[in-house]
Coordinates of C-alpha atoms in Angstrom, one line a residue:
M1 CA 22.9 7.8 26.7
S2 CA 22.2 6.1 23.4
N3 CA 19.6 7.7 21.2
N4 CA 17.8 4.3 21.0
V5 CA 17.0 4.2 24.7
A6 CA 13.5 5.3 25.7
T7 CA 13.1 7.6 28.7
K8 CA 9.9 8.7 30.5
D9 CA 9.7 11.8 28.4
Q10 CA 11.0 10.6 25.0
P11 CA 10.5 7.3 23.2
A12 CA 13.4 5.5 21.7
R13 CA 14.4 6.7 18.2
R14 CA 14.5 4.1 15.5
S15 CA 18.0 3.6 14.1
V16 CA 18.8 3.6 10.4
V17 CA 19.3 -0.2 10.6
D18 CA 16.0 -0.6 12.3
R19 CA 14.3 1.3 9.6
I20 CA 15.9 -0.6 6.8
E21 CA 15.1 -3.9 8.5
S22 CA 11.5 -2.8 9.2
N23 CA 10.9 -1.7 5.6
Y24 CA 12.6 -4.9 4.3
T25 CA 10.4 -7.1 6.5
R26 CA 7.2 -5.2 5.6
F27 CA 8.3 -5.4 1.9
K28 CA 8.7 -9.1 2.0
L29 CA 5.6 -9.9 4.0
T30 CA 3.0 -7.4 2.8
A31 CA 3.9 -5.4 -0.3
T32 CA 2.9 -6.6 -3.7
R33 CA 5.9 -5.9 -5.8
P34 CA 4.9 -5.0 -9.3
E35 CA 6.1 -7.5 -11.8
G36 CA 9.7 -6.8 -12.9
T37 CA 10.3 -4.5 -10.0
D38 CA 13.4 -5.0 -7.9
Y39 CA 13.9 -4.3 -4.2
P40 CA 13.9 -0.6 -3.2
Q41 CA 17.3 0.9 -3.8
C42 CA 17.5 2.1 -0.1
Q43 CA 17.4 -1.5 0.9
K44 CA 19.9 -2.7 -1.7
N45 CA 22.4 0.1 -0.8
P46 CA 22.5 0.4 3.0
G47 CA 25.9 2.2 3.0
I48 CA 24.5 5.1 0.9
F49 CA 21.3 5.0 3.0
E50 CA 23.2 5.4 6.2
T51 CA 25.5 8.2 4.8
V52 CA 22.5 10.1 3.6
E53 CA 20.4 9.7 6.7
T54 CA 23.3 10.8 8.9
A55 CA 24.0 13.8 6.8
V56 CA 20.4 14.9 6.6
G57 CA 20.0 14.5 10.4
K58 CA 23.1 16.8 10.9
H59 CA 21.9 19.4 8.3
I60 CA 18.4 19.5 9.9
D61 CA 19.9 19.9 13.4
R62 CA 22.1 22.8 12.2
K63 CA 19.2 24.3 10.2
R64 CA 21.1 24.1 6.9
D65 CA 19.4 24.4 3.5
L66 CA 18.8 20.8 2.6
W67 CA 18.3 21.7 -1.1
S68 CA 21.7 23.4 -1.4
P69 CA 24.3 21.7 -3.7
D70 CA 27.0 22.8 -1.3
I71 CA 26.1 20.8 1.7
E72 CA 27.9 17.6 2.9
A73 CA 26.8 14.5 0.9
A74 CA 24.7 16.7 -1.5
A75 CA 25.3 14.3 -4.4
E76 CA 24.4 11.2 -2.4
I77 CA 21.2 13.0 -1.2
R78 CA 20.2 13.7 -4.8
V79 CA 20.8 10.1 -5.8
F80 CA 18.7 8.9 -2.8
L81 CA 15.8 11.3 -3.6
G82 CA 15.9 9.9 -7.2
W83 CA 15.5 6.4 -5.8
C84 CA 12.4 7.5 -3.9
A85 CA 10.9 9.1 -7.0
N86 CA 10.1 5.8 -8.7
C87 CA 9.8 3.5 -5.7
F88 CA 6.6 1.6 -5.4
M89 CA 6.8 1.9 -1.6
K90 CA 7.1 5.7 -1.7
T91 CA 3.7 6.5 -0.2
E92 CA 3.8 3.7 2.5
C93 CA 7.3 4.7 3.5
L94 CA 6.4 8.4 3.9
D95 CA 3.2 7.6 5.8
D96 CA 5.0 5.2 8.2
M97 CA 7.9 7.7 8.9
I98 CA 5.5 10.6 9.5
R99 CA 3.7 8.5 12.1
A100 CA 7.0 7.5 13.6
D101 CA 8.1 11.2 14.0
Y102 CA 11.1 10.3 11.9
T103 CA 13.9 12.7 10.9
G104 CA 15.6 11.9 7.6
I105 CA 14.4 11.1 4.1
A106 CA 11.2 9.0 3.5
G107 CA 9.1 8.7 0.4
G108 CA 11.2 11.3 -1.4
E109 CA 10.6 14.0 1.3
F110 CA 12.9 15.5 4.0
L111 CA 11.3 15.0 7.4
H112 CA 12.1 16.5 10.7
K113 CA 10.3 14.8 13.6
G114 CA 7.6 13.5 11.1
V115 CA 7.0 16.9 9.5
I116 CA 7.8 17.5 5.8
Q117 CA 10.4 20.2 5.3
E118 CA 9.8 22.7 2.6
P119 CA 12.6 24.7 0.9
K120 CA 13.2 28.0 2.7
D121 CA 12.5 30.1 -0.5
K122 CA 9.2 28.3 -1.1
K123 CA 6.2 30.3 0.1

């Protein structure tokens, strides 16, 4: 069964492409882009976006340390987090993905089912 198919007990998960398209549409229609600001990097680089989102999903499922430099796609994940750091949609993106129970990166945070993940050694 596709993970985008809704069942009685579990709503359909939004795919990476759906998220990019949703953010892009919202960006075009409602966001006031600060003068001189380009489109968000995650929208301009869908290949890296998909690589990172897939890797983060796997790492979360396997309970790996997302902050480790030794995990698959660690360099791409760091680049992606850097994009979020200065993105004018950061807060809106994070809020939307928390409400959507999203697993992946949004607004510069790692999310698992809409919950921000903290480093294991952080108390």
